[in-house]
XYZ file of C-alpha atoms in Angstrom:
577
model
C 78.906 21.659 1.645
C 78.849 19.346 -1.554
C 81.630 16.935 -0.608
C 82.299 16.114 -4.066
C 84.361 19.347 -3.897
C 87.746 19.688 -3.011
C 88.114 22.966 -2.118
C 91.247 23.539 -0.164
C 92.936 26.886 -2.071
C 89.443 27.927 -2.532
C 88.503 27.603 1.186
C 91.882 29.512 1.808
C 91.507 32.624 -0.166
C 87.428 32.701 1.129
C 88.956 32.807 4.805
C 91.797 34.896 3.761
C 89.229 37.588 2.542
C 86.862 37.468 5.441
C 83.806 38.357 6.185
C 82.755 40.735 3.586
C 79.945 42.194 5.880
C 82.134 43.752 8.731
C 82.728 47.193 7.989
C 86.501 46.873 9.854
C 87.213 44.205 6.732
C 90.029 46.318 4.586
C 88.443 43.955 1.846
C 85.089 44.180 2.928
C 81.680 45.647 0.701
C 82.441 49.016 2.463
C 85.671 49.261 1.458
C 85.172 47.971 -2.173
C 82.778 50.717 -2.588
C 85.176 53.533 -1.389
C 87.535 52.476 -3.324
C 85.203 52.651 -6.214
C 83.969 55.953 -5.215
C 87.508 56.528 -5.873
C 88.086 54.769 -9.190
C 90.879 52.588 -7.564
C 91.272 49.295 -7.070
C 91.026 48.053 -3.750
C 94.664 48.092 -2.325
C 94.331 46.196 0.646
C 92.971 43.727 -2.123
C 95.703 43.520 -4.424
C 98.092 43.343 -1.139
C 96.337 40.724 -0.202
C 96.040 38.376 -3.362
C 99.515 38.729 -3.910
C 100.680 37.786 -0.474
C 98.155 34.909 -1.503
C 100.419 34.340 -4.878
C 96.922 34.441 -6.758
C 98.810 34.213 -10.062
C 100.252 30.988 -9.375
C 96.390 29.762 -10.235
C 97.106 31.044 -13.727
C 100.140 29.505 -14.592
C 100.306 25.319 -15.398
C 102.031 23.132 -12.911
C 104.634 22.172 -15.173
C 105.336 25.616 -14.857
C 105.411 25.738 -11.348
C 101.828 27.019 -11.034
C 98.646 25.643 -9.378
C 96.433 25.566 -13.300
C 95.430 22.180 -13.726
C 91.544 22.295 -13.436
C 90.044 24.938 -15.079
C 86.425 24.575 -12.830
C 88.949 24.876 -9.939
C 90.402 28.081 -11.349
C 86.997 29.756 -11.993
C 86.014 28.981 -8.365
C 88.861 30.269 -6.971
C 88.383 34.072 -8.691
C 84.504 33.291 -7.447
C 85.750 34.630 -4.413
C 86.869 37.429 -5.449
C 83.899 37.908 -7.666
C 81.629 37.662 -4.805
C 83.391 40.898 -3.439
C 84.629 42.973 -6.005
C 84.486 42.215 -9.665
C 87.069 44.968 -10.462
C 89.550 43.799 -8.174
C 89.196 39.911 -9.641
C 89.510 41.224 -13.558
C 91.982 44.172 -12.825
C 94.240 42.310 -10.885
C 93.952 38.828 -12.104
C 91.786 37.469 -15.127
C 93.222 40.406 -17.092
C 96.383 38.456 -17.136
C 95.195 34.938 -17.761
C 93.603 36.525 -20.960
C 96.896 37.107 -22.062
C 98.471 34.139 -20.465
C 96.061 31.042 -22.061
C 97.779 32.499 -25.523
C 101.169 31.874 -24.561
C 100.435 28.567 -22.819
C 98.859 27.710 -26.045
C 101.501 29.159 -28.623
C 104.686 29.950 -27.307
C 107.866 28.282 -27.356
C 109.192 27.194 -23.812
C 111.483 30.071 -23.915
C 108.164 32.227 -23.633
C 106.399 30.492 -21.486
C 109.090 30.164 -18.476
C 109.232 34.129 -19.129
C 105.493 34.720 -18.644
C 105.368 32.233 -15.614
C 108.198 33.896 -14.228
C 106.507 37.180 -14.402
C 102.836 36.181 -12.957
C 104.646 33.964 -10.228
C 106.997 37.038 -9.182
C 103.189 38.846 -8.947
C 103.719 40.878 -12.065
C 100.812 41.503 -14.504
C 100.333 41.029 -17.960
C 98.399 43.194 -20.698
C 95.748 41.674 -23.577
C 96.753 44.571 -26.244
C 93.834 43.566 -29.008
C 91.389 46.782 -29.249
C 91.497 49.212 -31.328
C 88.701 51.154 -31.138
C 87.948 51.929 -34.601
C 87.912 48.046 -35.204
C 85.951 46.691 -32.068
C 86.049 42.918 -31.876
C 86.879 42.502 -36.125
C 90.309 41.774 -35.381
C 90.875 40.537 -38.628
C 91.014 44.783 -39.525
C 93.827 45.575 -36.808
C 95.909 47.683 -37.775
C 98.680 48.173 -35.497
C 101.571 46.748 -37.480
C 104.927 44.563 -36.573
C 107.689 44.352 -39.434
C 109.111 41.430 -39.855
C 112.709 40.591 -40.147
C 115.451 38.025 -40.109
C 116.350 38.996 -36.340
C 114.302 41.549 -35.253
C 110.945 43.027 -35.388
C 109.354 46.296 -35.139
C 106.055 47.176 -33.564
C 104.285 50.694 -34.801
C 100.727 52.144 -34.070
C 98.397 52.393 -31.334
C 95.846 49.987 -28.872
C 93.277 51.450 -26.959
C 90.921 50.152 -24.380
C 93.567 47.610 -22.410
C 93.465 46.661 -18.778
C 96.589 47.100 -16.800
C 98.240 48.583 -19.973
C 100.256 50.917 -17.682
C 100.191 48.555 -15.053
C 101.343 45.445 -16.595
C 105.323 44.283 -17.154
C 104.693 42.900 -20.243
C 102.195 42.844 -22.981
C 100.815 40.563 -25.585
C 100.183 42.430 -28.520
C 98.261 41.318 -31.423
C 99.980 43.242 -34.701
C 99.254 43.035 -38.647
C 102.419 41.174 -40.178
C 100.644 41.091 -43.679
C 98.562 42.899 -45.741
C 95.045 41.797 -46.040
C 92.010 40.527 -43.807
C 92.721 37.105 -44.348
C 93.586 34.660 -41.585
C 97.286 34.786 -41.912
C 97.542 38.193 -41.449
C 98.275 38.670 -38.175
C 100.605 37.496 -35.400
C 101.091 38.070 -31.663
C 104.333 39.482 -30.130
C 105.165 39.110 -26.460
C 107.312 41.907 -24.716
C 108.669 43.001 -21.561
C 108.302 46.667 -21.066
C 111.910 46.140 -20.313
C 112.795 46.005 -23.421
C 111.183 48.519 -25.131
C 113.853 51.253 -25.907
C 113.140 55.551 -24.664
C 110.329 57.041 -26.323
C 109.376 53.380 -28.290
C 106.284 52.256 -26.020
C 104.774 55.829 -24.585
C 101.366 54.946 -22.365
C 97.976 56.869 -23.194
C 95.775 58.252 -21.051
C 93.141 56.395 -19.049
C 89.687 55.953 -20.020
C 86.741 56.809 -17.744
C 84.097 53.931 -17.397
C 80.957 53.650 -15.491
C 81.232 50.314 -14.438
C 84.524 48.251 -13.475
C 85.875 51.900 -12.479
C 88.984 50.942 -10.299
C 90.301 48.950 -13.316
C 93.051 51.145 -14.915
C 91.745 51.222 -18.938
C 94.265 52.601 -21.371
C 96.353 52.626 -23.809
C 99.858 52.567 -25.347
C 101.273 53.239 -28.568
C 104.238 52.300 -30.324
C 106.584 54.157 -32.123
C 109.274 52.329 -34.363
C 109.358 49.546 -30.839
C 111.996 47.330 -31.738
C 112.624 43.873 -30.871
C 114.244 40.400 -31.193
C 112.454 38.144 -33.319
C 112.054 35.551 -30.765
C 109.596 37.876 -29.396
C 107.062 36.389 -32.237
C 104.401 34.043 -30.381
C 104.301 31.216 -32.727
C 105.231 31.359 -36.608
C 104.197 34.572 -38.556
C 100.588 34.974 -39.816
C 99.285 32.364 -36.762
C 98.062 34.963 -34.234
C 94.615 34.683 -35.155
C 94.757 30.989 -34.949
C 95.923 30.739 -31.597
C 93.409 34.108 -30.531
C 91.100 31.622 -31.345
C 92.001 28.716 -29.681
C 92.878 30.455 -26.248
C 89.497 32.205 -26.527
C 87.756 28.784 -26.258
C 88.895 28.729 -22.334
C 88.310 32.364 -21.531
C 85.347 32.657 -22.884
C 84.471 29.487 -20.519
C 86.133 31.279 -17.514
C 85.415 34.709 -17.680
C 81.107 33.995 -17.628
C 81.842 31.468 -14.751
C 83.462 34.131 -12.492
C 81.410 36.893 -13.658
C 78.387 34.400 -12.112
C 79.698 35.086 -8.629
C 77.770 38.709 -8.960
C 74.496 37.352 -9.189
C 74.957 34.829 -6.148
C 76.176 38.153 -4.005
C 73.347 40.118 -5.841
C 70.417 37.586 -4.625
C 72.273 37.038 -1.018
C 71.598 40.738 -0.950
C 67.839 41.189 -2.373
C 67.038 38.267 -0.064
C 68.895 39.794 3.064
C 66.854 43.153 2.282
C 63.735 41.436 1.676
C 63.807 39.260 5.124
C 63.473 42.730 6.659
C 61.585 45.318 4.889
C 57.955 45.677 4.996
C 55.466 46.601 2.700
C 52.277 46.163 3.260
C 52.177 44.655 6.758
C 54.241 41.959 5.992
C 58.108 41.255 5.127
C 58.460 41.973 1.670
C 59.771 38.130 0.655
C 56.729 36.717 1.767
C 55.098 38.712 -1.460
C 54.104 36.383 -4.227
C 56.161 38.504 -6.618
C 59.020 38.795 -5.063
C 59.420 35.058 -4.145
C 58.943 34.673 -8.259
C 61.967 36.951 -9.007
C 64.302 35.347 -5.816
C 63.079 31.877 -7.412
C 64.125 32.349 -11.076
C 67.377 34.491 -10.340
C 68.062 31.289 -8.194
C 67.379 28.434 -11.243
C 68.940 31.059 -13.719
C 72.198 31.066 -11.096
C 72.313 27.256 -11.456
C 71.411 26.917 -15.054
C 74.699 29.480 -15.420
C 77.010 27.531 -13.311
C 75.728 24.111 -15.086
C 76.733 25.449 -18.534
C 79.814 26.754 -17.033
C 80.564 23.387 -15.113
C 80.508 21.318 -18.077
C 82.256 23.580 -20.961
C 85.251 23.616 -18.145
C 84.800 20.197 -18.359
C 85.164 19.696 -21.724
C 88.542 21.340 -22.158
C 89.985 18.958 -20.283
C 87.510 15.562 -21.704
C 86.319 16.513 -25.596
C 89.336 19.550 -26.262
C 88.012 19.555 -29.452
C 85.226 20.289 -29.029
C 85.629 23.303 -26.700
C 85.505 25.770 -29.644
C 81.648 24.925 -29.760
C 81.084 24.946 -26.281
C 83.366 28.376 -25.381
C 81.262 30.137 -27.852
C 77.572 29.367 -26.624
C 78.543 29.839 -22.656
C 79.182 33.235 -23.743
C 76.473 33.902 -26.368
C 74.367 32.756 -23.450
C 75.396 33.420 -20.044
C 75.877 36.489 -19.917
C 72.718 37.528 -21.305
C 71.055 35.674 -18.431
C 73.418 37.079 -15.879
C 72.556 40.735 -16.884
C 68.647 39.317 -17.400
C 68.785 38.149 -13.434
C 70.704 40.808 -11.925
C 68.197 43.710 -13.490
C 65.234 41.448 -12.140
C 66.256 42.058 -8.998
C 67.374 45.648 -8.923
C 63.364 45.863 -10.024
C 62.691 44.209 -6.911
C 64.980 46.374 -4.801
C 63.820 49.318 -6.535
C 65.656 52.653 -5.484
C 67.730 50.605 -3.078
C 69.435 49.316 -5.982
C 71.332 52.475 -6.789
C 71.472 54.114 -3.549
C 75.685 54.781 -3.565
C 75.827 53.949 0.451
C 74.755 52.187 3.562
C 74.759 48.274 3.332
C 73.090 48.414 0.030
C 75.846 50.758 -1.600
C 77.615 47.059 -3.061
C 74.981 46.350 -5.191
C 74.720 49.163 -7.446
C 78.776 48.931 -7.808
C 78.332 44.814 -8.694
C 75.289 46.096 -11.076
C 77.524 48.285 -13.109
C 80.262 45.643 -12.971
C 78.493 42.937 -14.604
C 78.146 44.364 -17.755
C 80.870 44.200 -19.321
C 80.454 40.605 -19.126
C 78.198 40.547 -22.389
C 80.243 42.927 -24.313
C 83.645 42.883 -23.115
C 86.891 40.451 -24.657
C 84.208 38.762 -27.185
C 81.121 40.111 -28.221
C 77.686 37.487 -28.098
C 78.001 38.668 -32.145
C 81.328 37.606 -32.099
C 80.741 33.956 -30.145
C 77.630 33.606 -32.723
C 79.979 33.727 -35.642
C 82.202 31.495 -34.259
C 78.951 28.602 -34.211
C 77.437 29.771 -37.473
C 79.547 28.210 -39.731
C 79.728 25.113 -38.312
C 76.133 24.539 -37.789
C 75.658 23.103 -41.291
C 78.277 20.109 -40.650
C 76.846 19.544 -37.209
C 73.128 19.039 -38.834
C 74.365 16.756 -41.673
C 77.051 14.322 -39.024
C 76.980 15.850 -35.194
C 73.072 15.572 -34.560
C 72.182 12.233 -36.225
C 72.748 9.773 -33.170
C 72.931 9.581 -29.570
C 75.729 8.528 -27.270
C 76.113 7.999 -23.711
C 78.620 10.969 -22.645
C 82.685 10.157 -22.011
C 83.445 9.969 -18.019
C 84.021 13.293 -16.207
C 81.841 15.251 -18.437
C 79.130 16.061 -15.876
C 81.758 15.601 -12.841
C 81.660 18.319 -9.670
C 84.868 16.788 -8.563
C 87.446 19.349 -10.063
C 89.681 16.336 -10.145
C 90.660 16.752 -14.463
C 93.989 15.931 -15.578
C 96.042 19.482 -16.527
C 94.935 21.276 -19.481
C 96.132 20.463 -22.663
C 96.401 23.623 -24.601
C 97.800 21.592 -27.709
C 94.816 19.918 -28.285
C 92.291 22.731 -28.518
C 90.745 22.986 -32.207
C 89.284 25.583 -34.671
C 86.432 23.189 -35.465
C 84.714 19.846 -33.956
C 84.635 18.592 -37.296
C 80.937 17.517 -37.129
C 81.002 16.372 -33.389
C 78.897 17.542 -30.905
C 79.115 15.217 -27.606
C 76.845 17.488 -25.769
C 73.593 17.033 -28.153
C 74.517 13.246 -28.569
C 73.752 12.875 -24.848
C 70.541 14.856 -25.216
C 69.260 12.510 -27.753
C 70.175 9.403 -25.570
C 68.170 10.943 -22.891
C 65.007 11.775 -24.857
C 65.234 7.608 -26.015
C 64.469 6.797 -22.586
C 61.485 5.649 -21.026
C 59.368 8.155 -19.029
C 60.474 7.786 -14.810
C 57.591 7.322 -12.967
C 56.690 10.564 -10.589
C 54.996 13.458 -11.860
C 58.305 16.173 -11.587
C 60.551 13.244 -13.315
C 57.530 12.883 -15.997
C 57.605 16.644 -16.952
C 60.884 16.559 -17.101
C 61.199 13.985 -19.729
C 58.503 15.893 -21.493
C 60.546 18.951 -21.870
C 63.679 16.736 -22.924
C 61.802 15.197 -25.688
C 60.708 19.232 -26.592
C 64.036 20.110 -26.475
C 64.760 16.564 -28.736
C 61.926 18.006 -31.466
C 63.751 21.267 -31.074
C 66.666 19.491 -32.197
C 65.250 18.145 -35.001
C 63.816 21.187 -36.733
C 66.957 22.770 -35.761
C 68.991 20.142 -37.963
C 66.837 20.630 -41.142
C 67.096 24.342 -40.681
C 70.751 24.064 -40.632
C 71.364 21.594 -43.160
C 69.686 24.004 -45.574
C 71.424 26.633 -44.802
C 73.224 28.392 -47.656
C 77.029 29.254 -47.485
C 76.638 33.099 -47.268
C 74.170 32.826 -44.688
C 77.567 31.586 -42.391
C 79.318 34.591 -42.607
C 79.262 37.855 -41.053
C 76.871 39.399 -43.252
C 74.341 36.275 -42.399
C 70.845 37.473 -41.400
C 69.342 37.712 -38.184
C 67.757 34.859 -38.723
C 70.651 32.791 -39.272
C 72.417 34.397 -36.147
C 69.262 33.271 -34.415
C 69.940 29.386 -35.199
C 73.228 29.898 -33.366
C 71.013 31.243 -30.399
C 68.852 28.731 -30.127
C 72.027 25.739 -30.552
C 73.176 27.468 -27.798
C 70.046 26.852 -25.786
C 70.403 23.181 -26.479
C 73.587 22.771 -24.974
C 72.658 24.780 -21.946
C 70.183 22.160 -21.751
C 71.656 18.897 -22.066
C 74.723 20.244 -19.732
C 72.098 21.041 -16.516
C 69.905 17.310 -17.769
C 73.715 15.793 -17.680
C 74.500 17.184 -14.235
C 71.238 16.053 -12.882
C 71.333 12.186 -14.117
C 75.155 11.923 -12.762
C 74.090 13.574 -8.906
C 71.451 11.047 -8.934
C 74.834 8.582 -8.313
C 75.954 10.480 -5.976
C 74.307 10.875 -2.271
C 76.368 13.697 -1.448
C 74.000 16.858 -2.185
C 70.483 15.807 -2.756
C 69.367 19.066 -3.920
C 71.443 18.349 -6.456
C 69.824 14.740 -6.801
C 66.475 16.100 -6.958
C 64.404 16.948 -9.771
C 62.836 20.365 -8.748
C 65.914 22.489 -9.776
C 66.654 20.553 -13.164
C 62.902 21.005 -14.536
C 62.933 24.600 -13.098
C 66.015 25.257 -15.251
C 64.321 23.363 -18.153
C 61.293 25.901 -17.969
C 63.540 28.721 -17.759
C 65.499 27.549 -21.237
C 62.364 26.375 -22.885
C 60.515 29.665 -22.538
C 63.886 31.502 -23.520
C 63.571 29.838 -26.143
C 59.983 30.404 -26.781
C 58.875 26.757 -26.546
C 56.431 27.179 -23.580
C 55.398 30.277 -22.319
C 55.149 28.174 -19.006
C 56.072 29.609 -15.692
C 57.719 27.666 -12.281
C 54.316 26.990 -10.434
C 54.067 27.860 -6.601
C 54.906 24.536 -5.968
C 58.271 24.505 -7.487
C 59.027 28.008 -6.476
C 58.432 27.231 -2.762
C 60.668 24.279 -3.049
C 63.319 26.234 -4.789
C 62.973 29.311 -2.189
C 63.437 27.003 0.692
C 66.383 25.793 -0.252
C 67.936 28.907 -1.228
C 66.644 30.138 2.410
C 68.526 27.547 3.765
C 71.645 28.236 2.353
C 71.499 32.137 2.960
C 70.930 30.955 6.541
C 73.734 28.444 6.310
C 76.253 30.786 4.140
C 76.820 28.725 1.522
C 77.221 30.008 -1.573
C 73.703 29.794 -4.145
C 76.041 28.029 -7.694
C 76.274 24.178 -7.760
C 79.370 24.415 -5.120
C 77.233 25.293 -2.143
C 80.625 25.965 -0.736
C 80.449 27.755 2.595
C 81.340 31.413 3.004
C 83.138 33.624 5.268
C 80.770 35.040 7.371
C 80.275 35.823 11.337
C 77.519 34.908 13.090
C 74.479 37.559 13.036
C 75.308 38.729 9.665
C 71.704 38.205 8.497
């Protein structure tokens, strides 16, 4: 295990959940797929997690919570990831959604209210979507009147997890007329509170994927309520949307990554023991490509992941950049990885039982990942318009990164939802470390020396990248930009991806405590991977690299540690292989 780490609740909730290969295990793979079957979620799961108090994790220690890293939070719902993606979003990240707005909006008042409710293991509801708007929230039209005292909510939300589930709900309602960015506010309410008839539920939606998750709907007739219900001053619920986005859009790709790790421990485990033609099927030169690059994509996922967390807590500011390209990009690779190796499992991939059943259910589940809470469109608008200001003042000179950037220590200082921003204004501390690294001399060693080849690609990258920008004209930074324009915001993204794995790697090499980590192979395997997604190099990992990579991820299959940067071990009994 990487010592770095300090796992302790994470280690508890693993153990808690068990061995998810025993077929006994009430929160086991055979069990998460009946209850699937059954478009549930798993009850002995949500029995569990609240015996567990998993809410507590969502709720800042000033309010009597356990939030205070928000790495530590994602690898705590990696657990329950690993298992069953419905029951970590149904039962949990569904409410920290809604939570991050109130920790960064709300009055104390509200806050002690919504802590109150998570820590008595109540749930809370995200009611944004309306269907005929999508993610253009700016056209919502479900509409709270303003008055001196009160407030009343009319109109409809569709789509919402938990909505019939959940004891209260933040609800983002027009308070003005107009698209413009006061126009809308966010109203916190207890169902409580609603009066007969006022807040009527909707029927649930059937979904293909994430099907124990209860999707629906409520609608509000003439719902009124005390003004102090208003999260923040009139007109700001966009602003804060935006600012609590920065950390879920962080969190929610980070535990989302825990399907791939349980979708290559199972490709691997099937491939270790079928045959095809006369030999086990992961000793095939093709295979061992795909188990190879799902591996390096894995990491590359996690590293991105890693650092944005990071960030919230060491360059706040600065989040609002880095939120937005973890999930323009991540996901993408996540979905990219897991089809790869449903091509490798081929019909076992959708077979719906046996020991295999899980990974059709966790194939399903992971799309929503790319689509769902903020669109990649959505995250891409979010860069766009600040790409312009980061060419002319953010990508001009290099800096040595601020302590605890690159850290795998968990050990941050509490989140500090007041100083989140709408804009770096013109600082990027991510690319300023890239183009300290691609100043450096060459290392001697031929890995270390292609490395520092690919950095100073990714450095001329950079630079065409900033005179792209820098032209760019103002209407090419709005919604209506052109695919091309969208496509700079892509490739930024890339970048960061980039210099967040190049950071990670420089700081291990300080720290004896995973070589793997330490070592070049997995750092210039990553930098391949980005560079051809990029369409830099159309250069593939060479045998060489892929054995090295393969062996490692053999050992920790064999070891049951998980594949991400952690390496944390897993609750598993002996034989399970």
């Amino acid at each position: 295990m990487n010592q770095m780490l300090q796992p302790n609740d994470v280690s508890q909730l693993e153990a808690l959940l068990g061995d998810p290969w025993q077929s006994l295990n009430t929160t086991g793979f055979s069990a998460v797929v009946a209850a699937d079957e059954r478009h549930e979620l798993l009850p002995a799961g949500e029995t569990l997690l609240d015996q567990y108090q998993l809410n507590a994790q969502f709720v800042p220690l000033e309010l009597g919570g356990r939030l205070a890293s928000l790495n530590r939070l994602i690898a705590v719902m990696r657990c329950i990831f690993r298992r069953d993606p419905s029951l970590g979003l149904g039962y949990g990240a569904s409410s920290f959604l809604a939570a991050a707005n109130v920790w960064t909006a709300g009055h104390p008042a509200q806050q002690a209210r919504v802590a109150a409710v998570l820590l008595s293991n109540g749930k809370l509801a995200c009611a944004y979507h309306e269907l005929e708007h999508g993610n253009d929230i700016s056209r919502v039209e479900c509409s709270a009147q303003l008055g001196q005292e009160r407030l009343t909510l009319q109109g409809g939300k569709q789509v919402i997890a938990n909505a019939a589930r959940a004891q209260a709900l933040l609800v983002y309602a027009r308070t003005a007329s107009g698209t413009g960015g006061r126009s809308h506010s966010q109203i916190l309410l207890e169902r409580t509170e609603a009066s007969a008839g006022s807040l009527v539920d909707q029927p649930r939606y059937s979904t293909s994927g994430m099907r124990g998750i209860a999707l629906g709907g409520v609608e509000f007739t003439q719902c009124d309520l005390p003004i102090e219900n208003l999260v923040g001053n009139p007109g700001q619920g966009l602003e804060t949307t935006l600012k609590a986005f920065q950390l879920t859009r962080v969190a929610l790709p980070g535990m989302f990554s825990a399907i791939l790790d349980t979708g290559l421990r199972l490709t691997l485990k099937h491939c270790r023991t079928r045959r095809l033609y006369n030999k086990p099927a992961c000793e095939l030169p093709q295979v061992r490509a795909r188990l190879a690059e799902s591996f390096v994509d894995l990491l590359l996922c996690d590293a991105f992941v890693s650092v944005a967390a990071n960030a919230a807590h060491v360059v706040p500011a600065e989040l609002n950049l880095y939120g937005s390209a973890v999930k323009a990009l991540v996901p993408a690779v996540l979905v990219t990885a897991m089809d790869s190796l449903a091509s490798v499992l081929g019909a076992h991939s959708y077979v719906r039982e046996g020991e295999m059943a899980i990974f059709q259910k966790l194939l399903r589940d992971l799309q929503p990942v790319g689509f769902g809470h903020a669109a990649r469109i959505s995250c891409l608008m979010t860069l766009l318009p600040q790409l312009p200001m980061l060419a002319k003042t953010g990508w001009n000179s290099a800096a040595p990164a601020p302590e605890g950037l690159f850290a795998l220590d968990w050990q941050q200082a509490s989140l500090r939802f007041d100083r989140l921003a709408l804009s770096s204004g013109g600082q990027d501390t991510l690319l300023a470390f890239l183009l300290t690294l691609s100043t450096q001399e060459t290392p001697k060693g031929s890995c270390e020396s292609e490395i520092f080849h690919l950095v100073r690609l990714f450095a001329d990258e950079l630079q065409a990248l900033r005179e792209q920008c820098a032209a760019l004209p103002a209407q090419q930074t709005t919604a209506r930009a052109s695919p091309e324009s969208f496509r700079l915001a892509s490739r930024y993204s890339v970048l960061l991806c980039a210099s967040a794995c190049l950071g990670i790697w420089q700081t291990q090499q300080e720290n004896t405590s995973d070589p793997f980590l330490a070592q070049p192979a997995w750092v210039l395997a990553v930098l391949l991977r980005l560079a051809a997604l990029s369409g830099l190099t159309r250069q593939r990992l060479s045998a060489a690299l892929t054995e090295t990579l393969l062996d490692e991820l053999t050992q920790r299959y064999l070891s049951r540690q998980s594949f991400d940067l952690a390496r944390l071990p897993l609750a598993a009994t002996a034989g399970w292989h």
